[in-house]
Amino acid sequence: MFRNLQKALAIYGGGNTGTEEPPIRDKSDLVEYLRHLVAVTVAYLAERKIDAAAIKQARGLEKVALLADAVEALIETDEAKREYLAKARAASRVYKAILPDPASSEFSPDVVLISVLAERIRSMMPKPDIKAIMQDVEDLLDRSVAPIPYETPDDPEVIDISQIDFDKLREKFDTGKKRTEAERLRALLNQKLTAMVARNPTRADFLERFQNLIDSYNSGSHNIEAFFKALVKLAEDLSEEEQKAVREGLSEEEKAVFDILTKPEPELSDKERDQVKAVCRDLLQALKDEKLVIDWTKKETARGAVRQAIEVILDGGLPDAYDETVFNTKCDTLYRHVFDAYQGGGESIYAAA
């Protein structure tokens, strides 16, 4: 689809496509192509028992409910979700290409519906770059070209994983749109895990566990109920993980250093664990005060000074449980973490958070 779409847009715009095909001299061919894309997409909706005409005619809460039902049907699997978003993106791009031609009015109701559904699906997905996500529909969703209103009220529930009422979450799943609720929780966990692993690399096993859940669901090994249950359990475990820093009496960045120095080895007594905590605090303070200068990662001498400080402070403060092999491994891992997490001059992923 996209190869044909890019070719059509390039030819229409007068670009050199490197083909033998003659250029399109007016918008008629592009209009016909849009008619084809819209028909294919509406048929795709119908195959999933989504009545596009009924949604366009509905008003108020009825429209909101029909849109929610449609989204639920379109996110049955990751493959189905990707397929619909690809169709919607193609229709949107060609529609924008023919604007402001009067012929566009023929397609406005369908294209707006198609794109609103896509927008709602994207709103539940991870948002590493919201500007890129919205670029495809920002022009199209100018409601001035839409002959019918599409109400999209803001969801008042902004879930903070540390304050999730898991019983209420399960109840909402049982009584609502199951795939929609699972998709929202999945997106939340994706964002949360990305941030948590960036701040503490020892949490990578949670990210692996999350990906395994998604792979199992997409392969059909889990139904939607089992998938949601597993996501909730992961959310509970992440909430518990976040509380560990508080119980240990450490800040988030101190906890990251502490975990690197203690996981998966060596075995430590309570007294030795307290000794390691003190080393974490001393090391971070020394690095911030003296070594993490602006652009330190770009300067060989500054990088060497940071690495040396790590080795010297750890060597002078860690308990005897750290043999030479373990010590060297910890120094390597800790240096990589500092390199990734601290930009210098007071800038770090912790300051950003």
PDB file of C-alpha atoms in Angstrom, residues 196-329:
ATOM      1  CA  MET A 196      12.400   2.716  35.478  1.00  0.00           C
ATOM      2  CA  VAL A 197      15.031   0.795  33.511  1.00  0.00           C
ATOM      3  CA  ALA A 198      16.704   4.025  32.394  1.00  0.00           C
ATOM      4  CA  ARG A 199      17.018   5.068  36.037  1.00  0.00           C
ATOM      5  CA  ASN A 200      18.078   1.632  37.242  1.00  0.00           C
ATOM      6  CA  PRO A 201      19.496  -0.898  34.737  1.00  0.00           C
ATOM      7  CA  THR A 202      19.113  -3.813  37.170  1.00  0.00           C
ATOM      8  CA  ARG A 203      15.372  -3.668  36.471  1.00  0.00           C
ATOM      9  CA  ALA A 204      15.853  -4.940  32.922  1.00  0.00           C
ATOM     10  CA  ASP A 205      14.333  -8.281  33.934  1.00  0.00           C
ATOM     11  CA  PHE A 206      10.983  -6.531  34.384  1.00  0.00           C
ATOM     12  CA  LEU A 207      11.199  -5.232  30.815  1.00  0.00           C
ATOM     13  CA  GLU A 208      12.017  -8.713  29.529  1.00  0.00           C
ATOM     14  CA  ARG A 209       9.071 -10.117  31.460  1.00  0.00           C
ATOM     15  CA  PHE A 210       6.796  -7.467  29.938  1.00  0.00           C
ATOM     16  CA  GLN A 211       7.941  -8.270  26.391  1.00  0.00           C
ATOM     17  CA  ASN A 212       7.440 -11.991  26.989  1.00  0.00           C
ATOM     18  CA  LEU A 213       3.850 -11.284  28.072  1.00  0.00           C
ATOM     19  CA  ILE A 214       3.176  -9.343  24.872  1.00  0.00           C
ATOM     20  CA  ASP A 215       4.767 -12.030  22.708  1.00  0.00           C
ATOM     21  CA  SER A 216       2.700 -14.746  24.408  1.00  0.00           C
ATOM     22  CA  TYR A 217      -0.516 -12.787  23.933  1.00  0.00           C
ATOM     23  CA  ASN A 218       0.189 -12.067  20.268  1.00  0.00           C
ATOM     24  CA  SER A 219       0.996 -15.722  19.639  1.00  0.00           C
ATOM     25  CA  GLY A 220      -2.338 -16.763  21.121  1.00  0.00           C
ATOM     26  CA  SER A 221      -0.873 -18.386  24.228  1.00  0.00           C
ATOM     27  CA  HIS A 222      -2.867 -16.000  26.461  1.00  0.00           C
ATOM     28  CA  ASN A 223      -6.468 -14.883  26.076  1.00  0.00           C
ATOM     29  CA  ILE A 224      -7.366 -11.310  26.982  1.00  0.00           C
ATOM     30  CA  GLU A 225      -8.329 -12.231  30.564  1.00  0.00           C
ATOM     31  CA  ALA A 226      -5.033 -14.023  31.240  1.00  0.00           C
ATOM     32  CA  PHE A 227      -3.089 -11.222  29.548  1.00  0.00           C
ATOM     33  CA  PHE A 228      -4.733  -8.539  31.666  1.00  0.00           C
ATOM     34  CA  LYS A 229      -4.236 -10.564  34.844  1.00  0.00           C
ATOM     35  CA  ALA A 230      -0.520 -10.912  34.057  1.00  0.00           C
ATOM     36  CA  LEU A 231      -0.254  -7.166  33.323  1.00  0.00           C
ATOM     37  CA  VAL A 232      -1.872  -6.347  36.664  1.00  0.00           C
ATOM     38  CA  LYS A 233       0.536  -8.671  38.470  1.00  0.00           C
ATOM     39  CA  LEU A 234       3.450  -6.948  36.742  1.00  0.00           C
ATOM     40  CA  ALA A 235       2.045  -3.538  37.725  1.00  0.00           C
ATOM     41  CA  GLU A 236       1.789  -4.687  41.340  1.00  0.00           C
ATOM     42  CA  ASP A 237       5.379  -5.916  41.268  1.00  0.00           C
ATOM     43  CA  LEU A 238       6.578  -2.623  39.778  1.00  0.00           C
ATOM     44  CA  SER A 239       4.763  -0.694  42.491  1.00  0.00           C
ATOM     45  CA  GLU A 240       6.464  -2.890  45.072  1.00  0.00           C
ATOM     46  CA  GLU A 241       9.831  -2.322  43.378  1.00  0.00           C
ATOM     47  CA  GLU A 242       9.376   1.453  43.576  1.00  0.00           C
ATOM     48  CA  GLN A 243       8.780   1.246  47.314  1.00  0.00           C
ATOM     49  CA  LYS A 244      12.059  -0.580  47.946  1.00  0.00           C
ATOM     50  CA  ALA A 245      14.136   2.594  47.743  1.00  0.00           C
ATOM     51  CA  VAL A 246      12.020   4.139  50.494  1.00  0.00           C
ATOM     52  CA  ARG A 247      12.383   1.071  52.714  1.00  0.00           C
ATOM     53  CA  GLU A 248      16.132   0.993  52.125  1.00  0.00           C
ATOM     54  CA  GLY A 249      16.393   4.661  53.091  1.00  0.00           C
ATOM     55  CA  LEU A 250      17.820   5.565  49.683  1.00  0.00           C
ATOM     56  CA  SER A 251      16.963   8.018  46.957  1.00  0.00           C
ATOM     57  CA  GLU A 252      16.126   6.670  43.484  1.00  0.00           C
ATOM     58  CA  GLU A 253      19.630   7.343  42.153  1.00  0.00           C
ATOM     59  CA  GLU A 254      21.294   5.933  45.293  1.00  0.00           C
ATOM     60  CA  LYS A 255      19.129   2.823  44.940  1.00  0.00           C
ATOM     61  CA  ALA A 256      20.334   2.368  41.339  1.00  0.00           C
ATOM     62  CA  VAL A 257      23.981   2.399  42.448  1.00  0.00           C
ATOM     63  CA  PHE A 258      23.167   0.135  45.397  1.00  0.00           C
ATOM     64  CA  ASP A 259      21.407  -2.414  43.168  1.00  0.00           C
ATOM     65  CA  ILE A 260      24.302  -2.452  40.712  1.00  0.00           C
ATOM     66  CA  LEU A 261      26.711  -3.128  43.576  1.00  0.00           C
ATOM     67  CA  THR A 262      24.604  -5.841  45.214  1.00  0.00           C
ATOM     68  CA  LYS A 263      22.773  -7.704  42.422  1.00  0.00           C
ATOM     69  CA  PRO A 264      23.085 -10.553  41.763  1.00  0.00           C
ATOM     70  CA  GLU A 265      26.110 -10.872  44.025  1.00  0.00           C
ATOM     71  CA  PRO A 266      27.775 -10.862  46.500  1.00  0.00           C
ATOM     72  CA  GLU A 267      25.863 -12.110  49.551  1.00  0.00           C
ATOM     73  CA  LEU A 268      26.011  -9.441  52.236  1.00  0.00           C
ATOM     74  CA  SER A 269      25.133  -9.180  55.899  1.00  0.00           C
ATOM     75  CA  ASP A 270      22.939  -6.338  57.123  1.00  0.00           C
ATOM     76  CA  LYS A 271      26.026  -4.534  58.382  1.00  0.00           C
ATOM     77  CA  GLU A 272      27.731  -4.920  55.007  1.00  0.00           C
ATOM     78  CA  ARG A 273      24.626  -3.684  53.191  1.00  0.00           C
ATOM     79  CA  ASP A 274      24.689  -0.544  55.306  1.00  0.00           C
ATOM     80  CA  GLN A 275      28.359  -0.140  54.430  1.00  0.00           C
ATOM     81  CA  VAL A 276      27.538  -0.344  50.724  1.00  0.00           C
ATOM     82  CA  LYS A 277      24.755   2.244  51.145  1.00  0.00           C
ATOM     83  CA  ALA A 278      27.256   4.650  52.655  1.00  0.00           C
ATOM     84  CA  VAL A 279      29.600   4.053  49.700  1.00  0.00           C
ATOM     85  CA  CYS A 280      26.762   4.819  47.273  1.00  0.00           C
ATOM     86  CA  ARG A 281      26.099   8.171  48.904  1.00  0.00           C
ATOM     87  CA  ASP A 282      29.778   9.071  49.080  1.00  0.00           C
ATOM     88  CA  LEU A 283      30.402   8.094  45.468  1.00  0.00           C
ATOM     89  CA  LEU A 284      27.499  10.064  44.042  1.00  0.00           C
ATOM     90  CA  GLN A 285      28.381  13.118  46.084  1.00  0.00           C
ATOM     91  CA  ALA A 286      32.015  12.994  45.003  1.00  0.00           C
ATOM     92  CA  LEU A 287      31.128  12.549  41.343  1.00  0.00           C
ATOM     93  CA  LYS A 288      28.635  15.416  41.372  1.00  0.00           C
ATOM     94  CA  ASP A 289      30.914  17.771  43.264  1.00  0.00           C
ATOM     95  CA  GLU A 290      34.111  17.142  41.325  1.00  0.00           C
ATOM     96  CA  LYS A 291      33.865  14.908  38.261  1.00  0.00           C
ATOM     97  CA  LEU A 292      30.595  15.241  36.377  1.00  0.00           C
ATOM     98  CA  VAL A 293      31.423  18.457  34.576  1.00  0.00           C
ATOM     99  CA  ILE A 294      29.513  19.748  31.567  1.00  0.00           C
ATOM    100  CA  ASP A 295      30.019  17.463  28.518  1.00  0.00           C
ATOM    101  CA  TRP A 296      32.209  15.126  30.533  1.00  0.00           C
ATOM    102  CA  THR A 297      31.188  12.185  28.320  1.00  0.00           C
ATOM    103  CA  LYS A 298      32.798  13.903  25.309  1.00  0.00           C
ATOM    104  CA  LYS A 299      36.189  14.517  26.972  1.00  0.00           C
ATOM    105  CA  GLU A 300      38.656  11.679  27.322  1.00  0.00           C
ATOM    106  CA  THR A 301      40.369  13.118  30.405  1.00  0.00           C
ATOM    107  CA  ALA A 302      37.023  13.739  32.126  1.00  0.00           C
ATOM    108  CA  ARG A 303      35.853  10.203  31.374  1.00  0.00           C
ATOM    109  CA  GLY A 304      39.091   8.829  32.791  1.00  0.00           C
ATOM    110  CA  ALA A 305      38.668  10.910  35.942  1.00  0.00           C
ATOM    111  CA  VAL A 306      35.155   9.564  36.485  1.00  0.00           C
ATOM    112  CA  ARG A 307      36.277   5.976  35.985  1.00  0.00           C
ATOM    113  CA  GLN A 308      39.205   6.458  38.368  1.00  0.00           C
ATOM    114  CA  ALA A 309      36.992   8.038  41.025  1.00  0.00           C
ATOM    115  CA  ILE A 310      34.621   5.081  40.858  1.00  0.00           C
ATOM    116  CA  GLU A 311      37.449   2.581  41.346  1.00  0.00           C
ATOM    117  CA  VAL A 312      39.139   4.527  44.142  1.00  0.00           C
ATOM    118  CA  ILE A 313      35.980   5.153  46.174  1.00  0.00           C
ATOM    119  CA  LEU A 314      34.676   1.616  45.779  1.00  0.00           C
ATOM    120  CA  ASP A 315      38.058   0.117  46.617  1.00  0.00           C
ATOM    121  CA  GLY A 316      38.254   2.168  49.781  1.00  0.00           C
ATOM    122  CA  GLY A 317      34.688   1.592  50.958  1.00  0.00           C
ATOM    123  CA  LEU A 318      33.305  -1.767  49.869  1.00  0.00           C
ATOM    124  CA  PRO A 319      33.410  -4.691  52.323  1.00  0.00           C
ATOM    125  CA  ASP A 320      35.718  -7.674  51.876  1.00  0.00           C
ATOM    126  CA  ALA A 321      32.901  -9.717  50.285  1.00  0.00           C
ATOM    127  CA  TYR A 322      33.902  -8.178  46.927  1.00  0.00           C
ATOM    128  CA  ASP A 323      36.700 -10.243  45.397  1.00  0.00           C
ATOM    129  CA  GLU A 324      38.737  -8.896  42.492  1.00  0.00           C
ATOM    130  CA  THR A 325      36.528 -10.370  39.767  1.00  0.00           C
ATOM    131  CA  VAL A 326      33.287  -9.081  41.282  1.00  0.00           C
ATOM    132  CA  PHE A 327      34.899  -5.703  42.021  1.00  0.00           C
ATOM    133  CA  ASN A 328      36.008  -5.211  38.419  1.00  0.00           C
ATOM    134  CA  THR A 329      32.597  -6.228  37.078  1.00  0.00           C
TER     135      THR A 329
END
